[in-house]
Tab-separated table of C-alpha atoms in Angstrom:
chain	number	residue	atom	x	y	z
I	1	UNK	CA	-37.320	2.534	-21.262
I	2	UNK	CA	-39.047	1.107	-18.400
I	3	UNK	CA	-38.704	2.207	-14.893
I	4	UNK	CA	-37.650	-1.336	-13.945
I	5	UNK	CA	-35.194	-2.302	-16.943
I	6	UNK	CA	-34.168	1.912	-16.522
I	7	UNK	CA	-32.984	0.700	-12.848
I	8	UNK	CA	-31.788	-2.520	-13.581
I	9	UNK	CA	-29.438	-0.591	-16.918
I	10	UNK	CA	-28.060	2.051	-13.758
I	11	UNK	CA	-27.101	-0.526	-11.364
I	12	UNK	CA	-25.515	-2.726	-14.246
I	13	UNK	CA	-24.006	0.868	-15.747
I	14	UNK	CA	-22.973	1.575	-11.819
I	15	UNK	CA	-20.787	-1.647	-11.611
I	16	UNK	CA	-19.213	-1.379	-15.075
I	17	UNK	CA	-17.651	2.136	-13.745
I	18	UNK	CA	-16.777	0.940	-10.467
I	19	UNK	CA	-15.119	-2.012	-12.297
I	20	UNK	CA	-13.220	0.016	-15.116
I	21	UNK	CA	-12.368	2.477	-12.245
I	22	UNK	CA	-10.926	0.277	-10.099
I	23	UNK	CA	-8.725	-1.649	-12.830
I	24	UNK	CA	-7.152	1.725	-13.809
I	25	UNK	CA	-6.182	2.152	-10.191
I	26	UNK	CA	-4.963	-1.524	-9.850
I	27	UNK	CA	-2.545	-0.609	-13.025
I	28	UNK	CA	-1.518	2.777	-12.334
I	29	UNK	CA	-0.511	1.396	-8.801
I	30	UNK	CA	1.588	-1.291	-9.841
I	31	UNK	CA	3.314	0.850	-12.796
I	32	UNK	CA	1.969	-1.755	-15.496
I	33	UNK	CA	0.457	1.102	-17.364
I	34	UNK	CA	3.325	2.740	-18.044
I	35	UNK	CA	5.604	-0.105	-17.485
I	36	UNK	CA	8.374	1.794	-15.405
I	37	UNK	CA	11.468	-0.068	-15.290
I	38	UNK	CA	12.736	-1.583	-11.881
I	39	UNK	CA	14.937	-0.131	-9.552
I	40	UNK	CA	18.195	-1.555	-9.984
I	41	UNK	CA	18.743	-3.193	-6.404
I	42	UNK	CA	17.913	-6.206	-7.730
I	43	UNK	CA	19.939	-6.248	-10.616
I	44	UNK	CA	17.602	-5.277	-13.742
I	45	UNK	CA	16.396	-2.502	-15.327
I	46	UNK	CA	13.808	-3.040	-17.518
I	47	UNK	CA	10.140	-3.803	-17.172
I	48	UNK	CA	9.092	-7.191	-17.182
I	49	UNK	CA	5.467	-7.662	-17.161
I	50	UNK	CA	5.440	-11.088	-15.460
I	51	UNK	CA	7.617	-9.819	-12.525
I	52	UNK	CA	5.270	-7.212	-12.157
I	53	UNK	CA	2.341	-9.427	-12.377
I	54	UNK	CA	3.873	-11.514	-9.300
I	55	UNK	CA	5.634	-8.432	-7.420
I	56	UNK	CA	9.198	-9.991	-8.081
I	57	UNK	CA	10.691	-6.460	-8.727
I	58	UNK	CA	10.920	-3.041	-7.195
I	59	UNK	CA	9.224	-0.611	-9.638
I	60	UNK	CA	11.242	2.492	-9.337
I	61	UNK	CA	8.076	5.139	-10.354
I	62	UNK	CA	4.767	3.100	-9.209
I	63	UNK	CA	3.125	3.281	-5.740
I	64	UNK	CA	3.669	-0.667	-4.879
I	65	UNK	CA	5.859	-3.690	-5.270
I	66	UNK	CA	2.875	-6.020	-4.351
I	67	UNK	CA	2.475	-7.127	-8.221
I	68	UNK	CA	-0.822	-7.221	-9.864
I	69	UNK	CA	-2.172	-10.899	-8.269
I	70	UNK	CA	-1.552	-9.393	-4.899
I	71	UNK	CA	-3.248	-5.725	-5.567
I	72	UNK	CA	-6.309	-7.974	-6.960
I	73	UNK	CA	-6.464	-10.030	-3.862
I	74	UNK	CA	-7.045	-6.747	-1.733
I	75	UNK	CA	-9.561	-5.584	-4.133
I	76	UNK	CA	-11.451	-8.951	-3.494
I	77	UNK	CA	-11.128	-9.080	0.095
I	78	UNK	CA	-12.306	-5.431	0.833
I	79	UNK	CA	-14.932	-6.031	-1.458
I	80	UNK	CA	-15.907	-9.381	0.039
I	81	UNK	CA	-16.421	-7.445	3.563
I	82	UNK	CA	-17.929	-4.613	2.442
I	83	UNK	CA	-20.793	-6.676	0.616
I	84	UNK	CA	-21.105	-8.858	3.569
I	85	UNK	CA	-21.057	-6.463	6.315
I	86	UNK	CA	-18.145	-7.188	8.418
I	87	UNK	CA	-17.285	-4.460	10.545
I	88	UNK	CA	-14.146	-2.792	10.749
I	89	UNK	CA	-11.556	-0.252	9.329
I	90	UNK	CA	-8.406	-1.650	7.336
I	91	UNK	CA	-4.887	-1.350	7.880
I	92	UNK	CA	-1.459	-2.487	6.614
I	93	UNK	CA	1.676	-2.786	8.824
I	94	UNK	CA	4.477	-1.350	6.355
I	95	UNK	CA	3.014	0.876	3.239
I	96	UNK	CA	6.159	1.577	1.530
I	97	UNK	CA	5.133	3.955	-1.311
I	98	UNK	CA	1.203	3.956	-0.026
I	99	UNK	CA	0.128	2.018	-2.920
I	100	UNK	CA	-1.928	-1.267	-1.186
I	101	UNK	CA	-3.745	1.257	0.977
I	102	UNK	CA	-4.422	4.057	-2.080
I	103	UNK	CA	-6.316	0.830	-3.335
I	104	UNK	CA	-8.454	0.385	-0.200
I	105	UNK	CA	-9.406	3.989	-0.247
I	106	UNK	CA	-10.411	4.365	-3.593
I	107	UNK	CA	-12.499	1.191	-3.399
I	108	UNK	CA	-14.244	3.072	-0.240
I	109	UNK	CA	-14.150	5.744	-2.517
I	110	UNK	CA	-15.773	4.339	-5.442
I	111	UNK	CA	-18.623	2.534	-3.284
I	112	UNK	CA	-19.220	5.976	-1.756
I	113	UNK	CA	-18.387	3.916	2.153
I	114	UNK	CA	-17.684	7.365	4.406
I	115	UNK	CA	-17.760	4.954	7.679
I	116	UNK	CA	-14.229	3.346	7.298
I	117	UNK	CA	-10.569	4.318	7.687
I	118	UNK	CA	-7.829	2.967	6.442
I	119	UNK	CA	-4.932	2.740	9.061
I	120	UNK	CA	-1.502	3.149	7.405
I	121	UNK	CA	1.215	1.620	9.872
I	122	UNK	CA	4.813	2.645	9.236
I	123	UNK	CA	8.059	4.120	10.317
I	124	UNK	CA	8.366	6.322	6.894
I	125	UNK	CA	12.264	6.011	8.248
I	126	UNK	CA	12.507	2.315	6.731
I	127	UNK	CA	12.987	-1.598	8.759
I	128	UNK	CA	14.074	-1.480	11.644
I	129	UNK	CA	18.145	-3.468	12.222
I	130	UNK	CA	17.287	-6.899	13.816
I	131	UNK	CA	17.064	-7.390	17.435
I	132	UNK	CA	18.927	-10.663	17.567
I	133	UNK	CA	18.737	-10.904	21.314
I	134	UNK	CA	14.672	-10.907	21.619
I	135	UNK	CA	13.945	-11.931	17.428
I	136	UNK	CA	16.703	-14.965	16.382
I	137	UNK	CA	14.902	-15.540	13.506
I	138	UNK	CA	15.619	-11.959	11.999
I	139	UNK	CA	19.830	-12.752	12.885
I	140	UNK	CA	21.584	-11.488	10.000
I	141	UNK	CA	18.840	-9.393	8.037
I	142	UNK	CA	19.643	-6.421	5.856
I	143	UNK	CA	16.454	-5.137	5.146
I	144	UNK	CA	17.524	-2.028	7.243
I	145	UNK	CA	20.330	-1.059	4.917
I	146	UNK	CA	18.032	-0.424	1.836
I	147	UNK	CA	17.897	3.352	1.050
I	148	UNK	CA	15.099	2.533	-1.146
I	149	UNK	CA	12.718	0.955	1.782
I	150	UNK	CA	12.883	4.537	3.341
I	151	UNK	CA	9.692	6.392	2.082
I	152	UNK	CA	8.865	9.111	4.056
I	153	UNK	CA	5.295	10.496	4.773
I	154	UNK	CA	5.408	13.062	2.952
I	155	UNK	CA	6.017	11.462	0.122
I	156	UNK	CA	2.980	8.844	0.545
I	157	UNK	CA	0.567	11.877	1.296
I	158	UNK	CA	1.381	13.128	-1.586
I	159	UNK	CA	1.168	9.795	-3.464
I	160	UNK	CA	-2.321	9.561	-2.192
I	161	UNK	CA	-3.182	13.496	-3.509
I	162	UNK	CA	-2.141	12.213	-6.968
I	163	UNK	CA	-5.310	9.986	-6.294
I	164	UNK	CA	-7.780	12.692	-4.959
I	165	UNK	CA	-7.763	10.394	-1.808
I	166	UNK	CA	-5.689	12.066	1.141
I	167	UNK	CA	-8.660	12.996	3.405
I	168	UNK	CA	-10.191	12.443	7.128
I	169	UNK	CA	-10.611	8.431	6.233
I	170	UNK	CA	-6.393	8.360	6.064
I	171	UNK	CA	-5.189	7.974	8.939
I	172	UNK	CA	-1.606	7.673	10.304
I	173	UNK	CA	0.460	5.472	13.026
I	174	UNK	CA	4.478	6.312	12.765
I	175	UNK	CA	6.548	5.239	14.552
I	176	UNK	CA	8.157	1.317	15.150
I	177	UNK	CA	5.563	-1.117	15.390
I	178	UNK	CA	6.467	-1.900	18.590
I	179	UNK	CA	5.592	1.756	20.157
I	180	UNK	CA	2.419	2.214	18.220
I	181	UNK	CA	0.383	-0.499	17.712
I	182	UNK	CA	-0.260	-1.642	20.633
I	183	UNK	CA	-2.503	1.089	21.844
I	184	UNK	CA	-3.411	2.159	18.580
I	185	UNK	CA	-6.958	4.061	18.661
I	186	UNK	CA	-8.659	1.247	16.655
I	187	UNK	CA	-11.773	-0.301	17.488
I	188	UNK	CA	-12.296	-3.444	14.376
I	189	UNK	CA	-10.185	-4.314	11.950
I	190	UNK	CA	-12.312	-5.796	8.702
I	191	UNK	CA	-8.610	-6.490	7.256
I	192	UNK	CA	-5.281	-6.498	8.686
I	193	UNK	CA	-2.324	-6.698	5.881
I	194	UNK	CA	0.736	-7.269	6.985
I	195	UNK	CA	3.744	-6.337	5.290
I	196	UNK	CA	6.554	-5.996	7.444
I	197	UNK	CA	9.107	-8.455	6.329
I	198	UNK	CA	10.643	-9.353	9.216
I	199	UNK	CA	9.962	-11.716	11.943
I	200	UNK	CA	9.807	-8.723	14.956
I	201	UNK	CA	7.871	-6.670	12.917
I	202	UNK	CA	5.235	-9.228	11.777
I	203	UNK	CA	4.904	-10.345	15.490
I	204	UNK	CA	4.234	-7.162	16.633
I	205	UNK	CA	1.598	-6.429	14.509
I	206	UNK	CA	-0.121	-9.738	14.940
I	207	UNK	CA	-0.067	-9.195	18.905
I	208	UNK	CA	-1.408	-6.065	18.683
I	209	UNK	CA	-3.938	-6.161	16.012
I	210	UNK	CA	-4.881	-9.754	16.016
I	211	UNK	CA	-7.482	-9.512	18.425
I	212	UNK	CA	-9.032	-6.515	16.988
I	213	UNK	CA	-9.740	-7.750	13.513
I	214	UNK	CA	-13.863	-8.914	13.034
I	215	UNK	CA	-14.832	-12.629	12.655
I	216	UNK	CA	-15.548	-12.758	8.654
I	217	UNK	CA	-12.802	-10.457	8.558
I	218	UNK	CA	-9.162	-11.243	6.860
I	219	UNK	CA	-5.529	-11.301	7.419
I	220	UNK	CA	-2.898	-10.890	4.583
I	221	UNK	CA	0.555	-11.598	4.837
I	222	UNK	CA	2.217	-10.472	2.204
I	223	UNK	CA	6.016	-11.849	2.532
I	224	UNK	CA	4.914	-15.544	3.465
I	225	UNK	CA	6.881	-17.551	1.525
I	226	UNK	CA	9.903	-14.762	0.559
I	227	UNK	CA	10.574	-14.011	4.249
I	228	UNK	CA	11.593	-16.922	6.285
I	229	UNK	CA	11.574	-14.396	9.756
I	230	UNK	CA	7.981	-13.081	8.518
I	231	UNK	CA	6.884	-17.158	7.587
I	232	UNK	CA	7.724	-18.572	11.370
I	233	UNK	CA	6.597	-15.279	13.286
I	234	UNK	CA	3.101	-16.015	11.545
I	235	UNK	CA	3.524	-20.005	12.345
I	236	UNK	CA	4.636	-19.496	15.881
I	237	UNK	CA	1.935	-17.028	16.597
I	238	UNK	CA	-0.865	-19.178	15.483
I	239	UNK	CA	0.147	-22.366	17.675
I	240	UNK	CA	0.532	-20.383	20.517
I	241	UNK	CA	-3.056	-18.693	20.628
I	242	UNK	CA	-4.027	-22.259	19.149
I	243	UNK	CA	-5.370	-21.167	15.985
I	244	UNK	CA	-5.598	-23.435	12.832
I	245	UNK	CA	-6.228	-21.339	9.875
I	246	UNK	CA	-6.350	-22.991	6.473
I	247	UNK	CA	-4.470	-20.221	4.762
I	248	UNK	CA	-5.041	-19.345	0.707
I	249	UNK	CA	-2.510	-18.811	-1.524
I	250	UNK	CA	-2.348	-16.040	-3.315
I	251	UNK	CA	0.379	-15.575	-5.757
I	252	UNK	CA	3.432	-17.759	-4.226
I	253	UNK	CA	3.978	-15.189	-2.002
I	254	UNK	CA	1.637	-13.837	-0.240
I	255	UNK	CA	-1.083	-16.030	1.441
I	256	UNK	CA	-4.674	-14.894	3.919
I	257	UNK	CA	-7.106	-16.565	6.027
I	258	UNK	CA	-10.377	-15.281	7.391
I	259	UNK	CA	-11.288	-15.014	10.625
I	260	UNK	CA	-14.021	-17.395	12.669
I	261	UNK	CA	-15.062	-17.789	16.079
I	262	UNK	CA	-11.422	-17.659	17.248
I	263	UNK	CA	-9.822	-19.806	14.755
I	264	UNK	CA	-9.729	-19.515	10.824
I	265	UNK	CA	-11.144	-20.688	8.327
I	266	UNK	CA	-11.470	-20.803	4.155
């Protein structure tokens, strides 16, 4: 073989591992390769591979509830700012069993990038009860009550050893959104994922991390069009910094923009 078609068979070879690699993750993360039934909080037990697709259950074993379309939109993005260059670390507001930000790291992991962190952003205690006097929107919202939103650190560290990819690119903020974002030790965001649920916590992350998050970068919200609170914090938030993104759908749930020049575009 030729030096030329010898290189041009390793970079092709390079991508076809990467690729089969990070499809393995994808469905060990969302519990479609063993197909683990839901947790019954919302009324079924048994695996359904189209709710799982779409995220419409809570898988009681795997490391998200994101759904397959959603894990794949991650996988895009990250790789969309890594090959162009945008600068920044990534972070999600609200990890839950670790599995969205397992899938940033091994994609770091698996295009050998030592230079970024991924930020994981989270109580580990579960949501916060609405503040009703200061956040309206969130009156009446239970999200607080669910024993199964309360994952605790420990058990996400150790969700991320099962992966060989707890190391000095993890870092941690705990704590209420509220108390540690705002002076969080990050410099640019390439991505910002928001996953929060409710109104006060999607604000806070947007006022805090908004700013810091690269032009060409993204923002994901992953409870758009589930989470009424988490739908008008992101509305009133854009109209009054006077941004106009044109935000992409991503599964009927969750929907991102990309950042430019101080408003959004495609």
């Amino acid at each position: 073989m030729k030096a030329n078609d010898l290189n041009k068979w390793l970079v092709q070879e390079r991508a076809r591992l990467i690729d089969n690699y990070l499809n393995l993750i994808q469905k060990c993360l969302g519990g479609t390769i063993y197909e683990d039934p839901p947790l019954q909080a919302l009324g079924s037990d048994k695996f359904d591979p189209v709710l799982r697709e779409y995220g419409w259950d809570w898988p009681s074993m795997a490391h998200t509830m994101i759904g397959q379309k959603r894990l794949g939109n991650i996988r895009q993005l990250v790789e969309s700012v890594l090959g162009n260059g945008i600068e920044g670390d990534f972070i999600e507001t609200g990890v839950w069993r670790g599995g969205a930000c397992i899938l940033m790291r091994a994609i770091l992991d698996a295009y050998h990038i030592t230079d970024r962190c991924v930020w994981l952003a989270d109580s580990f205690e579960g949501l916060p009860p609405p503040n009703e006097e200061m956040y309206p929107a969130d009156a009446g919202d239970n999200f607080h009550t669910f024993n199964e939103l309360r994952i605790s650190l420990e058990t996400v560290q150790h969700n991320f050893q099962k992966y060989g990819l707890w190391d000095q690119q993890v870092r941690v903020l705990k704590g209420w959104f509220k108390d540690t974002l705002p002076n969080a030790p990050i410099d640019k965001l390439a991505i910002l994922r928001l996953d929060g649920d409710m109104y006060e916590s999607t604000w806070d992350a947007l006022n805090a991390l908004y700013n810091k998050v690269s032009i060409g970068g993204y923002v994901i919200v992953d409870d758009y069009h589930v989470v009424q609170g988490c739908k008008l914090a992101v509305q009133t938030f854009l109209a009054e910094k006077r941004l106009s993104p044109v935000l992409q759908e991503i599964d009927g749930v969750g929907v991102y923009w990309q950042v430019a020049n101080g408003t959004s575009s495609s």
